[in-house]
CSV table of C-alpha atoms in Angstrom, one decimal:
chain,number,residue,atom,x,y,z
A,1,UNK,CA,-14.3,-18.5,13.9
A,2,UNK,CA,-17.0,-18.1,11.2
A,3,UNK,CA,-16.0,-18.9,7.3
A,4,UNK,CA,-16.0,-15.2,6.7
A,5,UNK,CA,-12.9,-14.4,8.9
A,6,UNK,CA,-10.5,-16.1,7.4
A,7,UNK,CA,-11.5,-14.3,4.3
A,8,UNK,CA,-12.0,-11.2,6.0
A,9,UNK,CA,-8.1,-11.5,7.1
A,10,UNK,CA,-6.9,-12.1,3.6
A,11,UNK,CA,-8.2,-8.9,2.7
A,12,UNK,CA,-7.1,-7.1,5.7
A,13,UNK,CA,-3.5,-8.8,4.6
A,14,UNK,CA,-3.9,-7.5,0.8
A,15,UNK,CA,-4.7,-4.0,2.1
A,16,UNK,CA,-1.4,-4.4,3.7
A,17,UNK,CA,0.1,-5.2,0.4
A,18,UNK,CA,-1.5,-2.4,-1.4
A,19,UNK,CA,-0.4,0.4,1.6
A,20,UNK,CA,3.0,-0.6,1.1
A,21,UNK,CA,2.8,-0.7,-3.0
A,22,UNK,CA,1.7,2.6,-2.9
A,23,UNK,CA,4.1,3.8,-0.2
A,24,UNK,CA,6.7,2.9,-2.2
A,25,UNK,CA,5.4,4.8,-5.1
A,26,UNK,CA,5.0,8.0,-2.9
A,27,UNK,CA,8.6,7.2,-1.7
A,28,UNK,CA,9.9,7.3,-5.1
A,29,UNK,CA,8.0,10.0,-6.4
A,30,UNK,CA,8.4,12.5,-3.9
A,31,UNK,CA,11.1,11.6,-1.2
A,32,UNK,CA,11.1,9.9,2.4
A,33,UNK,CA,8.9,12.2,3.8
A,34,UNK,CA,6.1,11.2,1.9
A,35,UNK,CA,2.0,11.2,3.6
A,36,UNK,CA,1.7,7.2,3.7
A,37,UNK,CA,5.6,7.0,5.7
A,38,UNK,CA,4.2,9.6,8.3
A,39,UNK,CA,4.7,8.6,11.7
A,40,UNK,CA,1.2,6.9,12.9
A,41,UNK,CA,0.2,6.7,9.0
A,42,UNK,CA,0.0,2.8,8.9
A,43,UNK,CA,-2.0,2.7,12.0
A,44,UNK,CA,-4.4,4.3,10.8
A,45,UNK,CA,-4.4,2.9,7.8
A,46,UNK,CA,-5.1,-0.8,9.5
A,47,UNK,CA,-7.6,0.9,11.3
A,48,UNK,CA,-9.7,2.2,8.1
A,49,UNK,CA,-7.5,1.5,5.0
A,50,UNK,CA,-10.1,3.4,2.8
A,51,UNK,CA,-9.9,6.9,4.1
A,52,UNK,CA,-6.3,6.8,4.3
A,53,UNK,CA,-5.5,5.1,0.8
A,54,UNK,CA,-8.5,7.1,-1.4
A,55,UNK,CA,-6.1,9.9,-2.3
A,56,UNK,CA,-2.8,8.3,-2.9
A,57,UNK,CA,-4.8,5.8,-4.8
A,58,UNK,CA,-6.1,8.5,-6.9
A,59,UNK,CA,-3.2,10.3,-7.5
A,60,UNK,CA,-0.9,6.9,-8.3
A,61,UNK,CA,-0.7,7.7,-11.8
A,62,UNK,CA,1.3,10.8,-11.3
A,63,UNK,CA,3.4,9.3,-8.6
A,64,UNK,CA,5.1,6.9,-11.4
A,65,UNK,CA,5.2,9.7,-14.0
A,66,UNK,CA,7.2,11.5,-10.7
A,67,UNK,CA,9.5,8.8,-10.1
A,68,UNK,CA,10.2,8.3,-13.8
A,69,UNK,CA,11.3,11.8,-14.2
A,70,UNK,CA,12.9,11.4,-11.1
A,71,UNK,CA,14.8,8.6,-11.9
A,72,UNK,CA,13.3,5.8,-10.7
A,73,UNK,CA,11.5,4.4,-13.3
A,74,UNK,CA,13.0,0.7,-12.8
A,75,UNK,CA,12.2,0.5,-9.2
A,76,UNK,CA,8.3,2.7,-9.7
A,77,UNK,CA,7.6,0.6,-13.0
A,78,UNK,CA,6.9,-3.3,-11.1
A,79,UNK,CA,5.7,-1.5,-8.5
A,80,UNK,CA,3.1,0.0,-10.2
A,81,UNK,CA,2.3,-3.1,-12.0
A,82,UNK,CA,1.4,-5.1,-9.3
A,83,UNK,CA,-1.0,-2.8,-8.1
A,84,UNK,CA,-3.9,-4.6,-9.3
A,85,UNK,CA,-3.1,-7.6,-7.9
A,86,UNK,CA,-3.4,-6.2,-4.5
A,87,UNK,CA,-6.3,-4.7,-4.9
A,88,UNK,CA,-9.9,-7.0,-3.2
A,89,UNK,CA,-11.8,-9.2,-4.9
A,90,UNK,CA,-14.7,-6.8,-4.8
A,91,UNK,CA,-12.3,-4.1,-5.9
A,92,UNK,CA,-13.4,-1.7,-3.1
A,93,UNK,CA,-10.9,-0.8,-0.5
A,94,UNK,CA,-12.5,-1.6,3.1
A,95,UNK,CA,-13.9,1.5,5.0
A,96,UNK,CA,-12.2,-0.3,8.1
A,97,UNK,CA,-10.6,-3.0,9.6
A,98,UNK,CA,-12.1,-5.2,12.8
A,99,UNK,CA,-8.8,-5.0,15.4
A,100,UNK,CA,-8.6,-8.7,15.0
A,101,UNK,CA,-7.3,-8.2,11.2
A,102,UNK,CA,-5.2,-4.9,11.9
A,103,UNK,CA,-2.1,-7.7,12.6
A,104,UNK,CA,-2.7,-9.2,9.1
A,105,UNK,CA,-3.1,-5.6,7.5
A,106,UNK,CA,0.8,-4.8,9.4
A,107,UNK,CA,2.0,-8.5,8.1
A,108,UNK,CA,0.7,-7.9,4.7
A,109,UNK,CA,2.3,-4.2,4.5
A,110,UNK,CA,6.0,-5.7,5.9
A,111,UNK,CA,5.6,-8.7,3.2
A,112,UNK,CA,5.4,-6.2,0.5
A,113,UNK,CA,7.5,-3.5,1.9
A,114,UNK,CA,10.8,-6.4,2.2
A,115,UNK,CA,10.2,-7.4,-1.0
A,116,UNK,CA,10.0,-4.1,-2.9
A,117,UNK,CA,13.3,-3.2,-0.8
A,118,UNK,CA,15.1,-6.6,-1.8
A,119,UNK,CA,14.3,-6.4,-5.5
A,120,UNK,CA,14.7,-2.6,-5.5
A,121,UNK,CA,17.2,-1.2,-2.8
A,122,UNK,CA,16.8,2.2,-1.3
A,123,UNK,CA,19.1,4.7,-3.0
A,124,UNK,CA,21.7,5.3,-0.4
């Protein structure tokens, strides 16, 4: 293992972290069908986190100004706050993902995704 994978594998895990931040905004903004909780949407995401994340990521703004009107400000508001600390060092997304990190990315994207639900519960 060379010193740049473990690094490398941090950053696949933060990528992780940001899909599921930003998920969760989607989510609250729009509904459950949102484009980031499509079926195969993750995958690909691990694959090339860039691609999939540049428009969500662009549009995140209005996705909390959506949930607020919707409602869900509590839950949209943290949420949105820790964006930035999800966000690499280098603050460019990756293009892609080697395969080897693609398990840290899906670790990384549960992590956040449990902890968004246990702090802020899916409306029933």
């Amino acid at each position: 293992m060379t010193s740049a994978q473990p690094v490398r594998h941090a950053e696949a895990y933060r990528c992780g972290r940001l899909y599921a931040a930003v998920a969760a905004l989607q989510r609250l903004a729009q509904n459950e069908h949102h484009g980031l909780g499509q079926p195969g949407a993750a995958e690909k995401a691990a694959a090339r986190p860039e691609p999939q994340l540049r428009e969500p990521l662009r549009e995140i703004v209005h996705y909390l100004v959506q949930a607020r009107i919707r409602g869900r400000g509590a839950a949209a508001d943290p949420v949105f706050r820790s964006l930035t600390d999800f966000l690499p060092p280098a603050k460019n997304v990756p293009t892609s993902l080697h395969p080897d990190e693609r398990p840290d990315f899906h670790r990384g994207r549960e992590d956040q995704a449990a902890l968004i639900a246990k702090e802020h519960p899916p409306r029933s």
